[in-house]
């Protein structure tokens, strides 16, 4: 039997009419023979309002425990209303909140931005299965958790998206559907640029990078739990239909739950271009990269300094790149000279956990320091770290980095 996890954001349940429509859309799927778990956020802007009131009433005097308990009231309320709305249509439903035995989401005791205990949550999620086997539609508080001592925790702002994907994973769901106030993922925030266009699909990797750079439409940590075989999509609430076409989230292409590391099989060459104050001269970077692109030379990395730009290319392309870039340097008054440097090795390390692991870069680099291996360059994004070392140090550095990950 197909299993859907459907998450409704604040706007989607922003008033009574919308709650009724949302409840009907859930019942429609249930009537089609599917199991449905509902995850809800707080109604409309309730969380913001509660936080504002707390701030006015006691500024910084509130404890984390008090704050978590107060904000939890947003979701505590919305599950009760949503579940009653389903029952009013004539289908059995029960709300599930952190005070109940059946509560699935177990976290550590970091009360306001708690980390999920995946194993415990996976076990407890089976309680939701039992409810569904009895024909009941469970309505679960998004955003909330419970720590080992029984205290209420929260997963951080926007955390209901995490709840949805986490439950999707634990319950082996077929679909995770995020219902929100826009039609799907757009080419940019439609509230900032009207010309934004809806995307039919986006990869997990792209979506996560978009989200970590601030696109609120999905919590960046939610996709940690996106299994390749789960169909996931983001749709607008106004259709009142969970089968609406929004934006499909595809992938991940590799098993992203794992940490991965790779060592480049070919040496990489570094080319440094210098010019006085080039950081303040528009168009220099474009000129250098454009000419390499025209000649189909791939760039593995770029770093910029006040007076230099360094590009990393495959060693087999290095001589050609050197010659081409030299022509640019000679013609461009802002640039004075360039040098083709030594051969280096590129080690890429990726893990969805990096986003919320303080100190990960120092953990990875410390053994290199201890073994006196020099790092030529390092770059990092939300889920990956790329380290460049001398080619001769590549194998050794790779082994050291791998031992950190294990
Ligand atoms: P919900 O309450 O349903 O969780 P959010 O307010 O958290 O909704 O997220 C939806 C909002 O995300 C949209 O109203 C939109 O302003 C914003 N947003 C930012 N970037 C994008 C984007 N690329 N595509 C769609 N929405 C975006
Ligand atoms: N209600 C919570 C918030 O506003 C969680 C969520 O909406 O996802 O941050
Ligand atoms: Mg949100």
Short mmCIF file of C-alpha atoms and ligand atoms in Angstrom, two decimals:
data_model
loop_
_atom_site.label_atom_id
_atom_site.label_comp_id
_atom_site.label_asym_id
_atom_site.label_seq_id
_atom_site.Cartn_x
_atom_site.Cartn_y
_atom_site.Cartn_z
CA UNK A 1 0.00 0.00 0.00
CA UNK A 2 1.42 3.38 -1.03
CA UNK A 3 2.51 5.60 1.85
CA UNK A 4 2.61 9.40 1.66
CA UNK A 5 4.09 11.88 4.11
CA UNK A 6 2.43 15.25 3.48
CA UNK A 7 3.76 18.37 5.22
CA UNK A 8 1.76 21.58 5.38
CA UNK A 9 3.59 24.84 6.03
CA UNK A 10 2.16 27.75 8.02
CA UNK A 11 0.51 29.58 5.11
CA UNK A 12 -1.05 26.38 3.74
CA UNK A 13 -3.02 26.07 6.99
CA UNK A 14 -3.19 29.84 7.54
CA UNK A 15 -6.95 29.98 8.27
CA UNK A 16 -9.95 27.73 8.77
CA UNK A 17 -10.80 27.50 5.08
CA UNK A 18 -7.28 26.47 4.18
CA UNK A 19 -7.20 23.86 6.94
CA UNK A 20 -10.46 22.44 5.63
CA UNK A 21 -9.08 22.31 2.09
CA UNK A 22 -5.81 20.73 3.30
CA UNK A 23 -7.67 18.12 5.35
CA UNK A 24 -9.84 17.31 2.32
CA UNK A 25 -6.75 16.83 0.14
CA UNK A 26 -5.40 14.32 2.66
CA UNK A 27 -8.71 12.48 2.86
CA UNK A 28 -8.84 12.31 -0.97
CA UNK A 29 -5.58 10.35 -0.99
CA UNK A 30 -6.77 8.14 1.87
CA UNK A 31 -9.95 7.37 -0.07
CA UNK A 32 -7.76 6.37 -3.03
CA UNK A 33 -6.35 3.62 -0.82
CA UNK A 34 -3.16 5.28 0.38
CA UNK A 35 -1.71 5.57 3.85
CA UNK A 36 -1.04 9.18 4.79
CA UNK A 37 1.03 10.71 7.60
CA UNK A 38 0.42 14.42 7.99
CA UNK A 39 3.09 16.77 9.35
CA UNK A 40 2.02 20.31 10.17
CA UNK A 41 3.78 23.55 11.01
CA UNK A 42 2.26 26.15 13.28
CA UNK A 43 -0.68 28.05 11.80
CA UNK A 44 0.41 31.03 9.70
CA UNK A 45 2.92 33.21 11.61
CA UNK A 46 2.22 31.74 15.07
CA UNK A 47 5.86 30.87 15.78
CA UNK A 48 7.01 34.41 14.97
CA UNK A 49 4.24 35.85 17.12
CA UNK A 50 5.07 33.64 20.11
CA UNK A 51 8.74 34.55 19.84
CA UNK A 52 7.88 38.24 19.64
CA UNK A 53 5.68 38.06 22.71
CA UNK A 54 8.35 36.21 24.68
CA UNK A 55 10.87 38.82 23.64
CA UNK A 56 8.66 41.70 24.80
CA UNK A 57 7.69 39.98 28.03
CA UNK A 58 11.13 38.93 29.26
CA UNK A 59 13.82 39.73 26.71
CA UNK A 60 16.76 37.45 27.47
CA UNK A 61 15.47 36.19 30.81
CA UNK A 62 13.72 33.18 29.29
CA UNK A 63 15.41 29.78 29.61
CA UNK A 64 15.84 27.42 26.67
CA UNK A 65 13.48 24.95 28.27
CA UNK A 66 10.79 27.60 28.70
CA UNK A 67 11.27 28.87 25.15
CA UNK A 68 11.06 25.41 23.58
CA UNK A 69 7.87 24.70 25.54
CA UNK A 70 6.30 28.02 24.56
CA UNK A 71 7.04 27.84 20.82
CA UNK A 72 5.93 24.22 20.73
CA UNK A 73 2.40 25.50 21.36
CA UNK A 74 2.17 26.57 17.70
CA UNK A 75 2.43 22.99 16.44
CA UNK A 76 0.61 21.62 19.51
CA UNK A 77 -2.41 23.67 18.43
CA UNK A 78 -2.25 23.06 14.70
CA UNK A 79 -2.13 19.24 15.00
CA UNK A 80 -5.26 19.28 17.13
CA UNK A 81 -7.17 21.47 14.70
CA UNK A 82 -5.97 19.58 11.61
CA UNK A 83 -6.77 16.20 13.09
CA UNK A 84 -10.26 17.37 14.12
CA UNK A 85 -10.80 18.73 10.61
CA UNK A 86 -10.06 15.29 9.15
CA UNK A 87 -12.45 13.66 11.60
CA UNK A 88 -15.15 16.17 10.69
CA UNK A 89 -14.97 14.84 7.13
CA UNK A 90 -15.62 11.37 8.52
CA UNK A 91 -12.19 9.70 8.60
CA UNK A 92 -10.39 8.53 11.73
CA UNK A 93 -7.45 10.69 12.73
CA UNK A 94 -5.25 11.22 15.78
CA UNK A 95 -2.81 13.97 16.56
CA UNK A 96 0.67 12.99 17.79
CA UNK A 97 2.60 15.37 20.04
CA UNK A 98 5.76 15.00 22.17
CA UNK A 99 3.80 14.25 25.35
CA UNK A 100 2.44 11.03 23.90
CA UNK A 101 3.91 7.53 24.05
CA UNK A 102 3.60 7.21 20.28
CA UNK A 103 5.76 10.30 19.70
CA UNK A 104 8.44 9.37 17.14
CA UNK A 105 11.02 12.17 16.92
CA UNK A 106 13.77 11.59 19.50
CA UNK A 107 16.63 14.10 19.75
CA UNK A 108 19.59 15.10 21.88
CA UNK A 109 19.13 17.65 24.66
CA UNK A 110 20.13 20.71 22.64
CA UNK A 111 16.68 22.14 23.29
CA UNK A 112 16.40 24.82 20.60
CA UNK A 113 18.27 23.26 17.72
CA UNK A 114 18.23 19.63 18.60
CA UNK A 115 19.94 16.91 16.64
CA UNK A 116 17.90 13.89 15.68
CA UNK A 117 18.67 10.48 17.15
CA UNK A 118 18.06 8.59 13.94
CA UNK A 119 18.03 5.08 15.35
CA UNK A 120 15.63 5.88 18.19
CA UNK A 121 13.38 7.79 15.80
CA UNK A 122 13.35 4.94 13.32
CA UNK A 123 12.22 2.56 16.08
CA UNK A 124 9.56 4.86 17.46
CA UNK A 125 8.17 5.64 13.99
CA UNK A 126 6.70 2.16 13.90
CA UNK A 127 4.03 3.45 16.28
CA UNK A 128 2.72 5.57 13.39
CA UNK A 129 2.58 2.42 11.24
CA UNK A 130 0.38 0.76 13.85
CA UNK A 131 -2.00 3.72 13.79
CA UNK A 132 -2.22 3.63 9.99
CA UNK A 133 -2.85 -0.10 10.04
CA UNK A 134 -5.97 0.70 12.05
CA UNK A 135 -7.14 3.12 9.37
CA UNK A 136 -6.11 6.19 11.35
CA UNK A 137 -4.47 9.24 9.78
CA UNK A 138 -1.75 10.45 12.19
CA UNK A 139 -1.16 14.20 12.31
CA UNK A 140 2.32 14.84 13.71
CA UNK A 141 3.73 18.12 15.09
CA UNK A 142 6.44 19.31 12.73
CA UNK A 143 9.52 21.09 14.13
CA UNK A 144 9.35 19.40 17.57
CA UNK A 145 11.30 16.64 19.23
CA UNK A 146 11.68 15.00 22.62
CA UNK A 147 15.00 14.50 24.38
CA UNK A 148 15.96 11.40 26.41
CA UNK A 149 14.72 13.04 29.61
CA UNK A 150 11.34 13.77 28.10
CA UNK A 151 11.83 17.50 27.55
CA UNK A 152 10.41 19.15 24.44
CA UNK A 153 13.02 20.19 21.91
CA UNK A 154 12.83 22.02 18.58
CA UNK A 155 14.73 21.30 15.39
CA UNK A 156 15.32 25.00 14.63
CA UNK A 157 13.30 27.46 12.55
CA UNK A 158 11.69 25.93 9.50
CA UNK A 159 12.29 22.48 11.02
CA UNK A 160 8.99 20.91 9.95
CA UNK A 161 10.59 20.11 6.61
CA UNK A 162 13.12 17.98 8.50
CA UNK A 163 10.30 16.18 10.30
CA UNK A 164 8.66 15.31 6.98
CA UNK A 165 11.75 13.88 5.30
CA UNK A 166 12.90 12.14 8.47
CA UNK A 167 9.56 10.35 8.85
CA UNK A 168 9.55 9.63 5.11
CA UNK A 169 12.87 7.85 5.56
CA UNK A 170 11.95 5.98 8.74
CA UNK A 171 8.60 4.80 7.39
CA UNK A 172 9.97 3.84 3.98
CA UNK A 173 7.46 6.20 2.41
CA UNK A 174 6.82 6.27 -1.31
CA UNK A 175 6.22 10.02 -1.40
CA UNK A 176 7.13 13.07 0.62
CA UNK A 177 5.04 16.08 -0.37
CA UNK A 178 5.87 19.55 0.94
CA UNK A 179 2.91 21.88 0.62
CA UNK A 180 3.82 25.56 0.74
CA UNK A 181 2.75 29.07 -0.25
CA UNK A 182 4.44 29.13 -3.68
CA UNK A 183 3.90 26.76 -6.59
CA UNK A 184 7.21 24.97 -6.11
CA UNK A 185 10.88 25.77 -6.31
CA UNK A 186 11.40 28.80 -8.54
CA UNK A 187 14.38 30.21 -10.42
CA UNK A 188 14.71 32.65 -7.49
CA UNK A 189 12.60 33.82 -4.54
CA UNK A 190 9.33 34.93 -6.23
CA UNK A 191 8.77 37.41 -3.41
CA UNK A 192 11.97 39.18 -4.41
CA UNK A 193 11.80 38.94 -8.22
CA UNK A 194 8.44 38.72 -9.96
CA UNK A 195 9.98 37.24 -13.08
CA UNK A 196 10.85 34.05 -11.14
CA UNK A 197 9.79 30.90 -12.94
CA UNK A 198 8.77 27.55 -11.52
CA UNK A 199 11.14 24.62 -12.05
CA UNK A 200 9.67 21.25 -12.94
CA UNK A 201 12.50 19.48 -11.18
CA UNK A 202 15.65 20.09 -9.20
CA UNK A 203 18.33 17.72 -7.90
CA UNK A 204 18.84 17.09 -4.19
CA UNK A 205 22.36 18.48 -4.51
CA UNK A 206 21.19 21.73 -6.12
CA UNK A 207 18.27 22.12 -3.74
CA UNK A 208 20.50 21.68 -0.74
CA UNK A 209 22.97 24.28 -1.92
CA UNK A 210 20.13 26.68 -2.70
CA UNK A 211 18.64 26.12 0.74
CA UNK A 212 21.88 26.51 2.64
CA UNK A 213 22.35 29.81 0.89
CA UNK A 214 19.07 31.06 2.24
CA UNK A 215 16.22 29.92 -0.03
CA UNK A 216 13.65 29.33 2.68
CA UNK A 217 11.45 27.09 0.58
CA UNK A 218 13.02 23.97 2.15
CA UNK A 219 15.15 23.48 5.26
CA UNK A 220 18.68 22.54 4.13
CA UNK A 221 18.96 19.68 6.62
CA UNK A 222 15.73 18.06 5.45
CA UNK A 223 17.37 16.51 2.40
CA UNK A 224 19.84 14.58 4.53
CA UNK A 225 17.03 12.06 4.84
CA UNK A 226 16.00 12.04 1.19
CA UNK A 227 16.36 8.51 -0.08
CA UNK A 228 16.88 8.13 -3.84
CA UNK A 229 13.79 5.94 -4.04
CA UNK A 230 11.46 8.41 -2.30
CA UNK A 231 9.46 10.59 -4.69
CA UNK A 232 9.64 14.08 -3.27
CA UNK A 233 8.01 17.26 -4.46
CA UNK A 234 7.16 20.78 -3.35
CA UNK A 235 3.71 22.02 -4.35
CA UNK A 236 1.52 25.08 -3.79
CA UNK A 237 -1.38 24.84 -1.35
CA UNK A 238 -3.87 26.65 -3.58
CA UNK A 239 -4.61 23.59 -5.74
CA UNK A 240 -6.03 21.77 -2.71
CA UNK A 241 -4.69 18.64 -4.37
CA UNK A 242 -1.73 16.53 -3.29
CA UNK A 243 -1.33 15.19 -6.82
CA UNK A 244 -0.57 18.71 -8.12
CA UNK A 245 2.57 19.20 -10.19
CA UNK A 246 5.02 21.35 -8.36
CA UNK A 247 8.74 20.82 -8.37
CA UNK A 248 10.06 17.31 -8.15
CA UNK A 249 13.23 16.78 -6.12
CA UNK A 250 15.39 14.21 -7.84
CA UNK A 251 18.13 12.04 -6.36
CA UNK A 252 20.50 12.02 -4.61
CA UNK A 253 22.54 10.42 -7.35
CA UNK A 254 25.03 8.81 -4.97
CA UNK A 255 24.27 7.47 -1.55
CA UNK A 256 24.59 10.85 0.08
CA UNK A 257 23.92 9.53 3.54
CA UNK A 258 27.53 8.41 3.42
CA UNK A 259 30.71 10.35 3.75
CA UNK A 260 32.76 10.10 0.58
CA UNK A 261 36.29 11.04 -0.30
CA UNK A 262 38.17 10.93 -3.58
CA UNK A 263 41.68 11.59 -4.73
CA UNK A 264 42.11 13.03 -8.23
CA UNK A 265 43.55 10.39 -10.54
CA UNK A 266 45.50 12.93 -12.60
CA UNK A 267 47.75 15.66 -11.29
CA UNK A 268 46.30 19.17 -11.26
CA UNK A 269 48.32 22.19 -12.29
CA UNK A 270 48.11 25.61 -10.71
CA UNK A 271 48.34 28.71 -12.85
CA UNK A 272 48.66 32.03 -11.03
CA UNK A 273 47.93 35.27 -12.85
CA UNK A 274 49.07 38.48 -11.21
CA UNK A 275 48.20 42.12 -11.66
CA UNK A 276 48.08 45.08 -9.33
CA UNK A 277 44.82 45.34 -7.38
CA UNK A 278 43.02 43.00 -9.80
CA UNK A 279 40.44 42.25 -7.15
CA UNK A 280 39.06 45.73 -7.80
CA UNK A 281 39.09 45.53 -11.60
CA UNK A 282 35.78 44.36 -13.10
CA UNK A 283 35.82 41.68 -15.75
CA UNK A 284 39.29 40.20 -15.21
CA UNK A 285 37.98 36.92 -13.84
CA UNK A 286 35.46 36.61 -16.67
CA UNK A 287 38.11 37.23 -19.30
CA UNK A 288 40.33 34.47 -17.92
CA UNK A 289 37.58 31.90 -17.47
CA UNK A 290 35.84 32.68 -20.75
CA UNK A 291 38.91 32.01 -22.85
CA UNK A 292 39.51 28.71 -21.05
CA UNK A 293 35.87 27.76 -21.62
CA UNK A 294 36.12 28.59 -25.33
CA UNK A 295 39.07 26.22 -25.52
CA UNK A 296 37.17 23.56 -23.58
CA UNK A 297 39.57 23.56 -20.66
CA UNK A 298 37.87 22.60 -17.43
CA UNK A 299 38.59 24.56 -14.25
CA UNK A 300 38.63 22.52 -11.02
CA UNK A 301 38.92 25.48 -8.74
CA UNK A 302 39.66 29.17 -8.60
CA UNK A 303 40.91 31.35 -5.82
CA UNK A 304 41.27 35.09 -5.82
CA UNK A 305 43.52 37.42 -3.87
CA UNK A 306 44.16 41.14 -3.91
CA UNK A 307 46.83 40.89 -6.63
CA UNK A 308 46.41 37.41 -8.05
CA UNK A 309 43.98 34.89 -9.44
CA UNK A 310 44.84 31.20 -9.25
CA UNK A 311 43.20 28.61 -11.49
CA UNK A 312 43.43 24.86 -11.13
CA UNK A 313 43.36 22.80 -14.33
CA UNK A 314 44.15 19.25 -15.32
CA UNK A 315 47.90 18.79 -15.91
CA UNK A 316 47.32 17.58 -19.45
CA UNK A 317 45.67 20.95 -20.24
CA UNK A 318 48.25 22.99 -18.36
CA UNK A 319 50.59 23.92 -21.21
CA UNK A 320 47.75 24.95 -23.47
CA UNK A 321 46.08 26.93 -20.68
CA UNK A 322 49.38 28.58 -19.90
CA UNK A 323 49.81 29.71 -23.50
CA UNK A 324 46.23 30.94 -23.88
CA UNK A 325 46.24 32.84 -20.60
CA UNK A 326 49.59 34.35 -21.45
CA UNK A 327 48.02 35.93 -24.56
CA UNK A 328 45.35 37.49 -22.31
CA UNK A 329 47.91 38.77 -19.82
CA UNK A 330 49.97 40.43 -22.54
CA UNK A 331 46.93 42.20 -24.00
CA UNK A 332 45.27 43.22 -20.73
CA UNK A 333 46.79 46.27 -19.01
CA UNK A 334 45.46 45.18 -15.65
CA UNK A 335 47.53 42.01 -15.72
CA UNK A 336 51.28 41.82 -15.57
CA UNK A 337 52.38 38.17 -15.66
CA UNK A 338 51.55 34.57 -14.90
CA UNK A 339 53.26 31.44 -13.71
CA UNK A 340 52.62 27.78 -14.24
CA UNK A 341 53.18 26.23 -10.86
CA UNK A 342 53.76 22.79 -9.48
CA UNK A 343 51.68 19.69 -9.83
CA UNK A 344 49.18 19.10 -7.13
CA UNK A 345 46.68 16.51 -5.97
CA UNK A 346 43.04 17.27 -5.26
CA UNK A 347 41.23 15.52 -2.42
CA UNK A 348 37.46 15.99 -2.25
CA UNK A 349 35.54 15.09 0.85
CA UNK A 350 31.76 15.24 0.98
CA UNK A 351 29.18 14.56 3.63
CA UNK A 352 25.71 15.96 4.31
CA UNK A 353 26.75 16.18 7.99
CA UNK A 354 29.37 18.85 7.36
CA UNK A 355 26.74 21.59 7.50
CA UNK A 356 26.23 21.03 11.19
CA UNK A 357 29.59 19.70 12.34
CA UNK A 358 31.58 22.48 14.02
CA UNK A 359 35.33 22.00 13.61
CA UNK A 360 35.15 19.60 10.66
CA UNK A 361 37.79 21.53 8.71
CA UNK A 362 40.23 21.44 11.60
CA UNK A 363 39.50 17.74 12.15
CA UNK A 364 40.40 17.05 8.54
CA UNK A 365 43.46 19.28 8.38
CA UNK A 366 44.99 18.49 11.79
CA UNK A 367 46.52 15.12 10.78
CA UNK A 368 48.08 16.81 7.74
CA UNK A 369 49.72 19.35 10.04
CA UNK A 370 50.88 16.61 12.38
CA UNK A 371 52.51 14.83 9.44
CA UNK A 372 54.04 18.02 8.12
CA UNK A 373 52.09 17.93 4.86
CA UNK A 374 51.51 21.37 3.41
CA UNK A 375 48.08 22.40 2.12
CA UNK A 376 48.45 24.42 -1.06
CA UNK A 377 44.82 25.51 -1.15
CA UNK A 378 41.55 24.63 0.53
CA UNK A 379 37.98 25.40 -0.41
CA UNK A 380 34.75 24.42 1.24
CA UNK A 381 31.04 24.59 0.65
CA UNK A 382 28.15 23.46 2.83
CA UNK A 383 28.65 19.77 2.22
CA UNK A 384 32.13 19.40 0.84
CA UNK A 385 35.73 20.26 1.52
CA UNK A 386 38.34 20.22 -1.24
CA UNK A 387 42.01 20.15 -0.30
CA UNK A 388 44.91 20.70 -2.70
CA UNK A 389 48.33 19.33 -1.69
CA UNK A 390 51.61 18.70 -3.54
CA UNK A 391 51.17 15.77 -5.95
CA UNK A 392 53.85 13.76 -4.16
CA UNK A 393 51.90 14.14 -0.88
CA UNK A 394 48.58 13.14 -2.43
CA UNK A 395 48.38 9.46 -1.45
CA UNK A 396 49.56 10.06 2.11
CA UNK A 397 47.21 13.01 2.62
CA UNK A 398 44.31 11.02 1.21
CA UNK A 399 44.93 8.15 3.65
CA UNK A 400 45.09 10.58 6.58
CA UNK A 401 41.87 12.30 5.57
CA UNK A 402 40.11 9.00 5.12
CA UNK A 403 41.10 7.84 8.58
CA UNK A 404 39.50 10.99 10.02
CA UNK A 405 36.21 10.20 8.29
CA UNK A 406 36.18 6.64 9.63
P1 LIG B 1 6.32 27.22 4.69
O1 LIG B 1 5.67 28.03 5.76
O2 LIG B 1 5.34 26.54 3.79
O3 LIG B 1 7.38 26.30 5.22
P2 LIG B 1 8.36 29.10 3.93
O4 LIG B 1 8.01 30.54 4.11
O5 LIG B 1 9.24 28.47 4.94
O6 LIG B 1 7.02 28.28 3.73
O7 LIG B 1 9.03 28.90 2.50
C1 LIG B 1 8.38 29.36 1.33
C2 LIG B 1 9.00 30.67 0.88
O8 LIG B 1 10.31 30.44 0.41
C3 LIG B 1 8.32 31.35 -0.26
O9 LIG B 1 7.23 32.14 0.15
C4 LIG B 1 9.43 32.16 -0.89
O10 LIG B 1 9.36 33.52 -0.47
C5 LIG B 1 10.70 31.58 -0.32
N1 LIG B 1 11.68 31.23 -1.36
C6 LIG B 1 12.97 31.59 -1.35
N2 LIG B 1 13.62 31.15 -2.43
C7 LIG B 1 12.73 30.46 -3.16
C8 LIG B 1 12.80 29.74 -4.41
N3 LIG B 1 13.93 29.64 -5.11
N4 LIG B 1 11.67 29.14 -4.84
C9 LIG B 1 10.52 29.22 -4.14
N5 LIG B 1 10.39 29.89 -2.98
C10 LIG B 1 11.47 30.50 -2.48
N1 LIG B 2 6.77 26.62 12.94
C1 LIG B 2 8.19 26.54 12.82
C2 LIG B 2 8.77 27.84 12.30
O1 LIG B 2 8.04 28.76 11.99
C3 LIG B 2 8.64 25.39 11.99
C4 LIG B 2 8.24 25.42 10.53
O2 LIG B 2 7.39 26.19 10.13
O3 LIG B 2 8.80 24.63 9.78
O4 LIG B 2 9.97 27.97 12.23
MG1 LIG B 3 9.36 26.59 5.91
#
